[in-house]
Coordinates of C-alpha atoms in Angstrom, one line a residue:
M1 CA -2.0 -28.3 -7.8
R2 CA -2.8 -25.8 -10.5
L3 CA -6.2 -25.7 -12.1
S4 CA -4.8 -26.4 -15.5
T5 CA -3.3 -29.7 -14.1
I6 CA -6.5 -30.6 -12.4
T7 CA -8.5 -29.9 -15.5
N8 CA -6.1 -31.9 -17.6
W9 CA -6.3 -34.8 -15.2
A10 CA -10.1 -34.6 -15.1
Y11 CA -10.2 -34.4 -18.9
G12 CA -7.8 -37.4 -19.2
A13 CA -9.9 -39.4 -16.7
T14 CA -13.1 -38.5 -18.5
V15 CA -11.6 -39.5 -21.8
I16 CA -10.4 -42.8 -20.4
L17 CA -13.7 -43.5 -18.7
T18 CA -15.5 -42.6 -21.9
L19 CA -13.3 -44.9 -24.0
A20 CA -13.7 -47.7 -21.4
S21 CA -17.5 -47.2 -21.4
G22 CA -17.5 -47.3 -25.2
A23 CA -15.4 -50.5 -25.1
T24 CA -17.8 -52.2 -22.7
M25 CA -20.7 -51.1 -24.8
L26 CA -19.0 -52.6 -27.8
M27 CA -18.3 -55.8 -25.8
A28 CA -22.0 -55.9 -24.7
S29 CA -23.0 -55.4 -28.3
G30 CA -20.7 -58.2 -29.4
A31 CA -22.2 -60.5 -26.7
E32 CA -25.7 -59.7 -27.9
E33 CA -24.6 -60.4 -31.5
R34 CA -23.2 -63.8 -30.4
E35 CA -26.5 -64.4 -28.6
R36 CA -28.4 -63.5 -31.8
A37 CA -26.1 -65.7 -33.9
A38 CA -26.6 -68.7 -31.5
V39 CA -30.4 -68.2 -31.7
A40 CA -30.2 -67.9 -35.5
Q41 CA -28.0 -71.0 -35.7
R42 CA -30.5 -72.9 -33.5
T43 CA -33.3 -71.8 -35.8
V44 CA -31.4 -73.0 -38.9
F45 CA -30.6 -76.3 -37.3
D46 CA -34.2 -76.7 -36.2
Q47 CA -35.4 -76.0 -39.7
L48 CA -33.0 -78.4 -41.3
T49 CA -33.7 -81.3 -38.9
A50 CA -37.5 -80.6 -39.1
T51 CA -37.3 -80.7 -42.9
L52 CA -35.3 -83.9 -42.8
E53 CA -37.9 -85.6 -40.6
E54 CA -40.8 -84.2 -42.6
D55 CA -39.2 -85.5 -45.8
V56 CA -38.8 -89.0 -44.4
Y57 CA -42.5 -89.0 -43.5
R58 CA -43.5 -87.5 -46.9
L59 CA -41.5 -90.2 -48.8
T60 CA -43.1 -92.9 -46.6
E61 CA -46.6 -91.5 -47.4
Q62 CA -45.9 -91.4 -51.2
A63 CA -44.4 -94.9 -51.2
R64 CA -47.4 -96.3 -49.2
G65 CA -49.8 -94.5 -51.6
Y66 CA -48.2 -96.0 -54.6
A67 CA -48.2 -99.5 -53.0
I68 CA -51.8 -99.2 -52.2
T69 CA -53.2 -97.5 -55.3
R70 CA -50.5 -97.9 -57.8
D71 CA -51.2 -94.4 -58.8
P72 CA -48.2 -93.1 -60.9
S73 CA -48.7 -89.7 -59.4
H74 CA -47.5 -91.1 -56.1
L75 CA -44.5 -92.5 -57.8
I76 CA -43.7 -89.2 -59.5
A77 CA -44.2 -87.3 -56.2
Y78 CA -42.0 -89.9 -54.4
R79 CA -39.2 -89.4 -56.9
R80 CA -39.4 -85.6 -56.6
E81 CA -39.4 -85.8 -52.8
L82 CA -36.5 -88.2 -53.0
Q83 CA -34.6 -85.7 -55.1
D84 CA -35.3 -82.9 -52.7
E85 CA -34.2 -85.2 -49.8
R86 CA -30.9 -85.6 -51.5
S87 CA -30.4 -81.8 -51.6
V88 CA -31.4 -81.7 -47.9
E89 CA -28.7 -84.3 -47.2
Q90 CA -26.2 -82.1 -49.0
R91 CA -27.2 -79.1 -46.8
V92 CA -27.0 -81.2 -43.7
S93 CA -23.6 -82.3 -44.7
H94 CA -22.6 -78.7 -44.4
L95 CA -23.9 -78.4 -40.8
K96 CA -20.4 -78.9 -39.6
D97 CA -19.4 -75.8 -41.3
A98 CA -22.4 -74.1 -39.7
G99 CA -21.1 -74.9 -36.2
A100 CA -22.3 -78.4 -35.4
N101 CA -19.8 -80.4 -33.3
E102 CA -18.8 -84.1 -33.9
T103 CA -21.2 -85.5 -31.3
E104 CA -24.2 -83.7 -32.8
L105 CA -23.1 -84.7 -36.3
A106 CA -22.8 -88.3 -35.2
A107 CA -26.4 -88.3 -34.0
L108 CA -27.4 -86.7 -37.2
R109 CA -25.5 -89.3 -39.3
Q110 CA -27.2 -92.1 -37.4
A111 CA -30.6 -90.5 -38.3
L112 CA -29.5 -90.3 -41.9
H113 CA -28.4 -93.9 -41.7
W114 CA -31.8 -95.0 -40.7
A115 CA -33.4 -92.7 -43.2
D116 CA -31.3 -94.3 -45.9
A117 CA -32.4 -97.7 -44.7
L118 CA -36.0 -96.5 -45.0
T119 CA -35.3 -95.2 -48.4
D120 CA -34.0 -98.7 -49.5
E121 CA -37.1 -100.4 -48.0
Q122 CA -39.3 -97.9 -49.8
Q123 CA -37.5 -98.5 -53.0
A124 CA -38.0 -102.3 -52.5
A125 CA -41.7 -101.8 -51.8
I126 CA -42.1 -99.6 -54.9
D127 CA -40.3 -102.2 -57.0
A128 CA -42.5 -105.0 -55.6
A129 CA -45.6 -103.0 -56.2
S130 CA -44.4 -102.2 -59.8
K131 CA -44.2 -106.0 -60.3
G132 CA -47.6 -106.5 -59.0
N133 CA -46.6 -107.9 -55.7
D134 CA -48.8 -105.7 -53.6
A135 CA -48.7 -107.9 -50.5
T136 CA -44.9 -107.7 -50.3
A137 CA -45.0 -104.0 -50.8
R138 CA -47.5 -103.6 -48.1
T139 CA -45.6 -105.9 -45.8
I140 CA -42.5 -103.8 -46.2
L141 CA -44.1 -100.4 -45.8
F142 CA -46.6 -101.3 -43.1
G143 CA -44.5 -103.8 -41.2
D144 CA -43.4 -103.5 -37.7
E145 CA -39.8 -103.3 -38.7
Y146 CA -40.5 -100.3 -41.0
G147 CA -42.3 -98.6 -38.2
R148 CA -39.4 -99.2 -35.8
E149 CA -37.0 -97.8 -38.3
L150 CA -39.2 -94.8 -38.8
D151 CA -39.3 -94.3 -35.1
R152 CA -35.5 -94.6 -34.9
V153 CA -35.1 -91.8 -37.5
A154 CA -37.5 -89.6 -35.5
A155 CA -35.6 -90.5 -32.2
Q156 CA -32.2 -89.7 -33.7
V157 CA -33.5 -86.4 -35.2
G158 CA -35.0 -85.6 -31.8
K159 CA -31.7 -86.5 -30.1
F160 CA -29.8 -84.2 -32.6
Q161 CA -32.3 -81.4 -32.0
Y162 CA -32.0 -81.9 -28.2
M163 CA -28.2 -81.8 -28.4
L164 CA -28.5 -78.6 -30.5
D165 CA -31.0 -77.2 -28.1
Q166 CA -28.7 -77.8 -25.1
R167 CA -25.7 -76.3 -26.9
T168 CA -27.5 -73.3 -28.2
S169 CA -29.2 -72.8 -24.9
H170 CA -25.9 -72.7 -23.1
A171 CA -24.4 -70.4 -25.8
V172 CA -27.4 -68.1 -25.6
E173 CA -27.2 -68.1 -21.8
R174 CA -23.5 -67.4 -21.8
A175 CA -23.9 -64.7 -24.4
T176 CA -26.9 -63.3 -22.4
D177 CA -24.8 -63.3 -19.2
S178 CA -21.8 -61.7 -21.0
A179 CA -24.0 -59.1 -22.6
R180 CA -25.6 -58.3 -19.2
Q181 CA -22.2 -58.1 -17.5
W182 CA -20.8 -55.8 -20.2
R183 CA -23.9 -53.7 -20.1
S184 CA -23.6 -53.4 -16.4
M185 CA -19.9 -52.5 -16.7
S186 CA -20.9 -49.9 -19.4
E187 CA -23.5 -48.5 -17.1
V188 CA -21.0 -48.3 -14.2
M189 CA -18.5 -46.6 -16.5
L190 CA -21.1 -44.1 -17.6
G191 CA -22.1 -43.5 -13.9
I192 CA -18.4 -43.0 -12.9
T193 CA -18.0 -40.6 -15.9
A194 CA -21.1 -38.6 -14.9
L195 CA -19.9 -38.6 -11.2
L196 CA -16.5 -37.4 -12.2
F197 CA -18.0 -34.7 -14.4
L198 CA -20.2 -33.6 -11.5
C199 CA -17.2 -33.7 -9.1
V200 CA -15.2 -31.6 -11.6
L201 CA -18.1 -29.1 -11.9
Y202 CA -18.6 -28.9 -8.1
F203 CA -15.1 -29.1 -6.7
V204 CA -13.1 -27.5 -9.6
L205 CA -15.6 -25.0 -10.9
K206 CA -17.5 -24.1 -7.7
Q207 CA -15.1 -24.8 -4.9
R208 CA -11.8 -24.0 -6.6
I209 CA -12.9 -21.4 -9.2
L210 CA -16.4 -20.0 -8.7
R211 CA -16.3 -19.3 -4.9
P212 CA -12.7 -17.9 -4.9
V213 CA -13.4 -15.8 -8.0
V214 CA -16.6 -14.4 -6.4
R215 CA -14.6 -13.4 -3.3
L216 CA -11.8 -12.0 -5.4
S217 CA -14.3 -10.1 -7.6
D218 CA -15.7 -8.4 -4.5
V219 CA -12.2 -7.4 -3.3
V220 CA -11.3 -6.2 -6.8
T221 CA -14.5 -4.1 -7.0
R222 CA -13.7 -2.5 -3.6
L223 CA -10.1 -1.9 -4.6
A224 CA -11.2 -0.3 -7.9
A225 CA -13.3 2.1 -5.8
Q226 CA -10.1 3.0 -3.9
D227 CA -11.3 1.1 -0.8
F228 CA -8.0 -0.3 0.3
A229 CA -9.4 -1.6 3.5
A230 CA -10.6 -4.6 1.6
V231 CA -8.3 -7.5 2.5
P232 CA -7.9 -10.1 -0.2
P233 CA -8.6 -13.7 0.9
D234 CA -5.5 -15.8 1.6
F235 CA -5.4 -18.6 -1.0
S236 CA -2.2 -20.5 -0.3
Q237 CA -2.6 -23.1 -3.0
V238 CA -0.3 -22.9 -5.9
D239 CA -2.6 -22.4 -8.8
E240 CA -4.1 -19.8 -11.0
I241 CA -6.5 -18.6 -8.2
G242 CA -3.6 -18.3 -5.8
D243 CA -1.6 -16.3 -8.5
M244 CA -4.6 -14.0 -8.9
A245 CA -4.9 -13.6 -5.1
Q246 CA -1.2 -12.9 -4.9
A247 CA -1.5 -10.3 -7.7
I248 CA -4.5 -8.7 -6.0
R249 CA -2.5 -8.5 -2.7
I250 CA 0.4 -6.9 -4.5
F251 CA -2.1 -4.5 -6.2
R252 CA -3.6 -3.6 -2.8
E253 CA -0.1 -3.1 -1.2
N254 CA 0.8 -0.9 -4.1
G255 CA -2.5 1.0 -3.7
L256 CA -1.8 1.4 0.1
E257 CA 1.7 2.6 -0.6
R258 CA 0.4 5.0 -3.3
Q259 CA -2.2 6.2 -0.9
R260 CA 0.4 6.7 1.8
L261 CA 2.6 8.6 -0.6
E262 CA -0.4 10.7 -1.6
H263 CA -1.1 11.5 2.0
E264 CA 2.5 12.3 2.6
R265 CA 2.6 14.5 -0.4
D266 CA -0.6 16.3 0.7
A267 CA 0.8 16.6 4.2
D268 CA 4.1 17.9 2.8
R269 CA 2.2 20.3 0.5
T270 CA 0.2 21.6 3.5
M271 CA 3.3 21.9 5.6
R272 CA 5.2 23.7 2.9
D273 CA 2.2 26.1 2.5
L274 CA 2.3 26.6 6.3
L275 CA 6.1 27.3 6.1
S276 CA 5.5 29.7 3.2
R277 CA 2.9 31.6 5.3
L278 CA 5.4 31.6 8.2
T279 CA 8.1 33.0 6.0
Q280 CA 5.8 35.7 4.7
R281 CA 4.8 36.7 8.3
L282 CA 8.4 36.6 9.4
Q283 CA 9.4 38.9 6.6
G284 CA 6.7 41.3 7.7
C285 CA 7.9 41.5 11.3
A286 CA 9.1 44.9 12.3
T287 CA 10.4 44.0 15.8
A288 CA 11.7 41.0 17.7
G289 CA 8.4 40.9 19.6
D290 CA 6.5 40.4 16.3
L291 CA 8.9 37.6 15.4
V292 CA 8.3 35.9 18.7
D293 CA 4.5 36.1 18.3
V294 CA 4.7 34.6 14.9
V295 CA 6.9 31.7 16.1
R296 CA 4.7 31.1 19.1
R297 CA 1.7 30.8 16.7
F298 CA 3.2 28.7 13.9
A299 CA 5.7 26.4 15.7
P300 CA 3.0 24.1 17.3
E301 CA 1.3 23.8 13.9
I302 CA 4.4 22.7 12.1
A303 CA 5.3 20.1 14.8
P304 CA 2.1 19.4 16.8
D305 CA 3.6 16.8 19.2
Y306 CA 7.0 18.6 19.7
P307 CA 7.1 21.0 22.7
G308 CA 9.8 23.6 22.4
R309 CA 11.3 26.9 23.2
L310 CA 12.8 29.8 21.2
Y311 CA 16.0 31.4 22.5
I312 CA 17.5 34.7 21.3
L313 CA 21.0 35.7 22.1
D314 CA 21.4 38.6 24.5
Q315 CA 24.7 40.1 23.3
R316 CA 25.2 42.3 26.3
R317 CA 25.1 39.5 28.7
N318 CA 26.2 36.8 26.3
A319 CA 23.3 34.6 27.2
M320 CA 20.6 32.6 25.4
V321 CA 17.3 34.0 26.8
Q322 CA 14.0 32.3 26.3
A323 CA 11.8 34.4 24.0
C324 CA 8.7 32.1 24.0
E325 CA 7.7 28.5 24.5
W326 CA 4.8 26.2 23.2
L327 CA 3.2 22.9 24.3
S328 CA 4.8 23.1 27.8
P329 CA 8.3 21.7 27.4
A330 CA 9.5 19.7 30.4
Q331 CA 13.3 20.5 30.2
S332 CA 15.8 23.2 29.3
Q333 CA 16.6 26.3 31.3
V334 CA 15.0 29.6 30.7
E335 CA 18.4 31.2 30.3
F336 CA 21.9 29.7 29.8
A337 CA 25.3 30.5 28.4
P338 CA 25.9 29.6 24.7
L339 CA 28.6 27.1 25.7
A340 CA 26.0 25.1 27.6
C341 CA 24.5 23.9 24.3
W342 CA 26.5 21.6 22.0
A343 CA 24.4 22.7 19.0
L344 CA 25.7 26.3 19.5
R345 CA 29.2 25.0 20.1
R346 CA 29.3 23.1 16.8
T347 CA 26.8 25.3 14.9
Q348 CA 25.0 22.1 14.0
T349 CA 21.8 20.3 15.0
H350 CA 22.4 18.2 18.1
R351 CA 20.4 15.2 19.2
P352 CA 21.9 13.6 22.3
N353 CA 19.5 10.6 22.3
G354 CA 18.8 8.0 19.5
E355 CA 20.8 5.3 17.8
M356 CA 24.1 7.2 18.0
I357 CA 25.5 7.8 21.5
D358 CA 26.1 11.6 22.1
I359 CA 26.5 14.1 25.0
P360 CA 23.5 15.8 26.4
C361 CA 23.5 19.6 26.6
D362 CA 24.2 21.3 30.0
H363 CA 21.1 23.5 29.7
L364 CA 18.9 20.3 30.0
A365 CA 19.4 20.4 33.8
G366 CA 20.4 16.7 34.0
A367 CA 17.4 15.3 32.1
T368 CA 17.8 11.6 31.2
G369 CA 15.8 9.5 28.8
L370 CA 14.3 12.5 27.0
S371 CA 14.8 12.9 23.3
T372 CA 15.7 16.5 22.5
I373 CA 16.6 18.5 19.5
C374 CA 18.7 21.7 19.5
I375 CA 18.9 23.6 16.3
P376 CA 21.1 26.7 16.2
L377 CA 19.9 29.9 14.6
A378 CA 23.0 31.3 12.9
A379 CA 23.7 34.3 10.7
Q380 CA 27.1 34.7 8.9
G381 CA 28.6 32.0 11.0
E382 CA 27.5 33.5 14.3
N383 CA 24.9 32.1 16.6
I384 CA 22.0 34.5 17.2
G385 CA 19.4 32.1 18.7
L386 CA 18.4 28.5 19.3
L387 CA 15.3 26.3 18.6
Y388 CA 14.8 23.7 21.3
Y389 CA 12.4 20.7 20.8
E390 CA 11.4 17.6 22.8
E391 CA 10.5 14.6 20.7
P392 CA 7.4 12.6 21.6
A393 CA 7.9 9.2 23.2
V394 CA 6.2 7.3 20.4
S395 CA 7.5 8.4 17.0
T396 CA 8.5 6.3 14.0
D397 CA 11.9 6.9 12.3
E398 CA 10.1 8.0 9.1
R399 CA 8.1 10.6 10.9
R400 CA 11.1 11.7 12.9
E401 CA 13.1 12.2 9.8
R402 CA 10.3 14.1 8.0
T403 CA 9.6 16.3 11.0
G404 CA 13.3 17.0 11.4
K405 CA 13.4 18.4 7.9
Y406 CA 10.5 20.7 8.7
L407 CA 12.2 21.8 11.9
E408 CA 15.4 22.6 10.0
M409 CA 13.4 24.7 7.5
L410 CA 11.6 26.4 10.3
A411 CA 15.0 27.2 12.0
E412 CA 16.4 28.5 8.8
N413 CA 13.5 30.8 8.2
I414 CA 13.5 32.1 11.8
G415 CA 17.3 32.6 11.8
L416 CA 17.1 34.5 8.5
A417 CA 14.2 36.7 9.8
L418 CA 16.1 37.3 13.1
A419 CA 19.2 38.2 11.2
N420 CA 17.3 40.6 9.0
L421 CA 15.8 42.2 12.1
R422 CA 19.2 42.6 13.7
L423 CA 20.6 44.0 10.4
R424 CA 17.6 46.4 10.2
D425 CA 18.2 47.5 13.8
A426 CA 21.9 47.9 13.1
L427 CA 21.2 50.0 10.1
R428 CA 18.6 52.1 12.0
D429 CA 21.1 52.5 14.8
M430 CA 23.7 53.6 12.3
A431 CA 21.3 56.1 10.9
M432 CA 20.2 57.3 14.3
A433 CA 23.7 57.2 16.0
D434 CA 26.7 59.4 15.9
A435 CA 29.5 57.5 14.2
L436 CA 32.2 59.1 16.4
T437 CA 30.8 58.9 19.9
G438 CA 28.3 56.2 19.5
L439 CA 25.6 58.4 21.0
P440 CA 22.2 58.9 19.3
N441 CA 22.3 61.8 16.7
R442 CA 20.1 64.8 16.1
R443 CA 17.6 62.7 14.1
Q444 CA 16.9 60.3 16.9
F445 CA 16.9 63.2 19.4
D446 CA 14.1 64.9 17.5
I447 CA 12.0 61.7 17.5
L448 CA 12.5 60.9 21.1
Y449 CA 12.1 64.5 22.2
Q450 CA 8.7 64.9 20.6
T451 CA 7.6 61.6 22.2
L452 CA 8.8 62.5 25.7
A453 CA 7.4 66.1 25.4
T454 CA 4.0 64.8 24.4
Q455 CA 4.1 62.2 27.2
S456 CA 5.1 64.8 29.8
R457 CA 2.4 67.2 28.8
V458 CA -0.4 64.6 28.7
E459 CA 0.6 62.7 31.9
G460 CA 2.0 65.7 33.8
L461 CA 5.4 64.0 34.3
P462 CA 8.5 66.1 34.9
L463 CA 11.1 66.3 32.1
A464 CA 14.6 67.9 32.2
C465 CA 16.8 69.0 29.3
L466 CA 20.5 69.6 29.8
M467 CA 22.6 71.3 27.0
V468 CA 26.4 70.6 27.1
D469 CA 29.0 72.4 25.1
I470 CA 32.8 71.6 25.4
D471 CA 34.8 74.8 26.3
H472 CA 37.5 75.9 23.9
F473 CA 37.1 72.8 21.7
K474 CA 38.8 74.5 18.7
R475 CA 41.9 74.7 20.8
F476 CA 42.3 70.9 20.8
N477 CA 42.0 70.8 17.0
D478 CA 44.4 73.6 16.4
S479 CA 47.0 72.5 19.0
H480 CA 46.9 68.7 18.5
G481 CA 45.0 68.1 15.3
H482 CA 41.6 66.8 14.5
D483 CA 42.5 63.3 15.9
A484 CA 42.9 64.9 19.3
G485 CA 39.5 66.7 18.9
D486 CA 37.9 63.3 18.0
A487 CA 39.4 61.7 21.1
V488 CA 38.0 64.5 23.3
L489 CA 34.6 64.0 21.7
R490 CA 34.6 60.3 22.2
A491 CA 35.7 60.6 25.8
V492 CA 33.0 63.2 26.6
G493 CA 30.3 61.2 24.8
S494 CA 31.3 58.1 26.8
A495 CA 31.3 60.0 30.0
L496 CA 27.8 61.5 29.3
G497 CA 26.4 58.1 28.3
D498 CA 27.8 56.4 31.4
S499 CA 26.6 59.1 33.8
L500 CA 22.9 58.6 33.0
R501 CA 22.9 54.8 33.4
D502 CA 19.3 53.9 32.3
A503 CA 17.9 57.0 33.8
G504 CA 18.0 59.3 30.7
H505 CA 19.2 59.7 27.2
A506 CA 22.4 61.4 25.9
F507 CA 22.7 62.8 22.3
R508 CA 25.3 64.5 20.2
L509 CA 23.6 67.4 18.3
G510 CA 26.7 68.2 16.3
G511 CA 30.2 69.5 16.7
E512 CA 31.0 69.8 20.4
E513 CA 27.4 70.2 21.5
F514 CA 25.5 67.5 23.4
V515 CA 22.1 67.3 25.0
L516 CA 20.7 65.1 27.7
L517 CA 17.0 64.3 28.2
M518 CA 16.0 63.1 31.7
P519 CA 12.3 62.0 31.8
G520 CA 10.9 61.9 35.4
F521 CA 13.7 64.2 36.7
T522 CA 12.6 67.2 38.7
L523 CA 14.6 70.4 38.5
D524 CA 16.6 69.6 41.6
Q525 CA 17.3 66.1 40.5
A526 CA 18.4 67.3 37.1
L527 CA 20.6 69.9 38.7
E528 CA 22.3 67.4 41.0
R529 CA 22.9 65.1 38.0
A530 CA 24.4 68.0 36.0
N531 CA 26.8 68.8 38.8
Q532 CA 27.9 65.2 38.8
I533 CA 28.6 65.3 35.1
R534 CA 30.4 68.6 35.3
H535 CA 32.8 67.3 38.0
H536 CA 33.2 64.0 36.1
L537 CA 34.3 66.0 33.0
Q538 CA 36.7 68.1 35.0
N539 CA 38.4 64.9 36.2
L540 CA 38.5 63.4 32.7
R541 CA 41.9 62.7 31.3
V542 CA 42.2 62.2 27.6
E543 CA 45.3 60.4 26.2
H544 CA 46.5 61.1 22.7
R545 CA 49.6 59.7 21.0
G546 CA 51.1 58.6 24.2
G547 CA 50.5 61.9 25.9
E548 CA 47.8 63.5 28.0
L549 CA 45.7 66.4 26.7
E550 CA 44.6 69.4 28.7
P551 CA 41.7 69.1 31.1
V552 CA 38.3 69.2 29.5
T553 CA 35.6 71.6 30.8
A554 CA 32.1 72.3 29.5
S555 CA 29.3 74.8 29.8
F556 CA 25.8 73.6 30.8
G557 CA 22.3 75.0 30.2
L558 CA 19.5 73.4 32.2
A559 CA 15.7 73.7 31.7
A560 CA 12.9 71.5 33.3
F561 CA 9.2 71.0 32.9
P562 CA 7.0 72.3 34.5
D563 CA 9.4 74.9 36.0
H564 CA 10.4 76.5 32.7
G565 CA 7.2 76.3 30.6
A566 CA 5.9 73.9 28.0
P567 CA 7.9 70.7 27.4
E568 CA 8.1 71.5 23.7
K569 CA 10.1 74.7 24.5
L570 CA 12.7 73.1 26.8
L571 CA 15.3 72.7 24.2
Q572 CA 15.2 76.4 23.3
T573 CA 15.1 77.4 27.0
A574 CA 18.1 75.2 27.8
D575 CA 20.0 76.5 24.7
A576 CA 19.4 80.0 25.9
A577 CA 20.7 79.1 29.3
L578 CA 23.8 77.5 27.7
L579 CA 24.5 80.7 25.8
R580 CA 24.4 82.7 29.0
A581 CA 26.7 80.1 30.7
K582 CA 29.3 80.5 27.9
A583 CA 28.9 84.3 28.0
E584 CA 29.5 84.4 31.7
G585 CA 32.8 82.6 31.6
R586 CA 32.1 78.9 30.7
D587 CA 32.7 75.8 32.9
R588 CA 29.4 76.4 34.7
I589 CA 25.8 75.3 34.9
M590 CA 23.2 77.9 34.0
V591 CA 19.6 77.1 35.1
A592 CA 17.0 78.8 32.9
T593 CA 14.1 80.8 34.4
R594 CA 11.1 82.4 32.9
R595 CA 12.0 85.9 33.9
E596 CA 15.6 85.8 34.8
S597 CA 18.4 83.3 35.0
S598 CA 20.7 82.5 37.9
A599 CA 24.2 80.9 37.7
V600 CA 25.2 78.0 39.8
A601 CA 28.8 77.5 40.4

């Protein structure tokens, strides 16, 4: 029940009890008034009857005085008293109007009858005395009969007074009892009103208002101080206090939601700052190794509970190779084919577990019950890498969705940085490679030559330099056109590159001149490799426009460290040996010496 309803009911009950108490007080006052009226009536009747009896005795005394003394003053006094008695009789006649009943009036009339008889006898005695018959007058006034009649008057007046006393006593007693009862009822009503007022003060003000308001005030104070751990009391009653408690609960829930959103916003701002730093670091990476170090450092910070791996595509083997890992992932192979991952097949993020049924990737090695995320790293529609994550066992949908967005942003930044590195490497390769043969050009040769020469001199490691020049190259251009010359150059460049296999470096210096650097090769090893190359070129067949060109031969000049001096001079020494090989008939290998050179067929 609402407080307003309780208050209205209490107010109404208080008003009703107050009115009832006032009515009982009025009734008690009326009873007391009736009591006073009855007492006043009794007093009036007593005065009237006492006056009547006294007048009878006074008339008797005056009549007797005149009969004895014949003093006219007694006669005058008698007549005056008699006149006054008549007025008293007139007032007594109105006693009925004053409240006397018929029984009482009958007793009074009997008294008046005897009083009239006495008056007649008194008048007879006065007449006898006036005539000089004193004996007769005394006999009348002092006789036994006169005395008996006088006693009868007194008895009737006493009877009338007794009857009045009985009636007025009963009336006063009834009025007194009624007044006492009404006063008692009034006091009870006042007590009930006071008790109701106290109950309203205690139960309504203290229990239903003061105590809940104090508790709610404490909660409101704590909520105002952003202490949302304060739990509002649960007042289930449907009233204003319950409405206030419900409003405070809603305010607290809104505050908790706002606080949660603020925490999420702060966490999101922190995460975006972290992603911004990651992007800056990725943009500053010069090599794939730098990129891997950055990812290894930042990935666990972006998704603290998500173990994972970074894979980079090895184009030569067409395989995804693990570049780094963090937080010890339990599944996924270190190396696998791109077709083993559905994310790489579809170029979309792949989650095999969750609400939607999906197919797990083959590189998970038959893992079951593990929530994984595969995010492809793509550049211009081609997959260049993969981010692999393992979701924690306990994770809410909201956190999973938020972390998924961060992982997508991380993958986008890594993919972009990796694509930039590949583009940078491609541009550098284009700048350092010969466009026709695909071999490194003179610029890259100068850089690597200085590096290898310094390393050989410092560490004392052998280094061989082989100069190669195609014999009669102009003949191919003049006889078959420049396309044929380009075909010969491509074939020779491919043969030189394949002949070294990972044991050296082949370069095209320009035109039909090539040079090979073989670190770690002694002079004998380099000479053996030069003979293999020479025979391979002799057996080389170049096709052009459906036909086969003439056999290709080349002249070679070989110099080695430490046999032929300082490593920085090997190129000049080998070039001098090449010139001697061409001068002595071409299609041969000339090994340089410090003092003299010798030809090797």
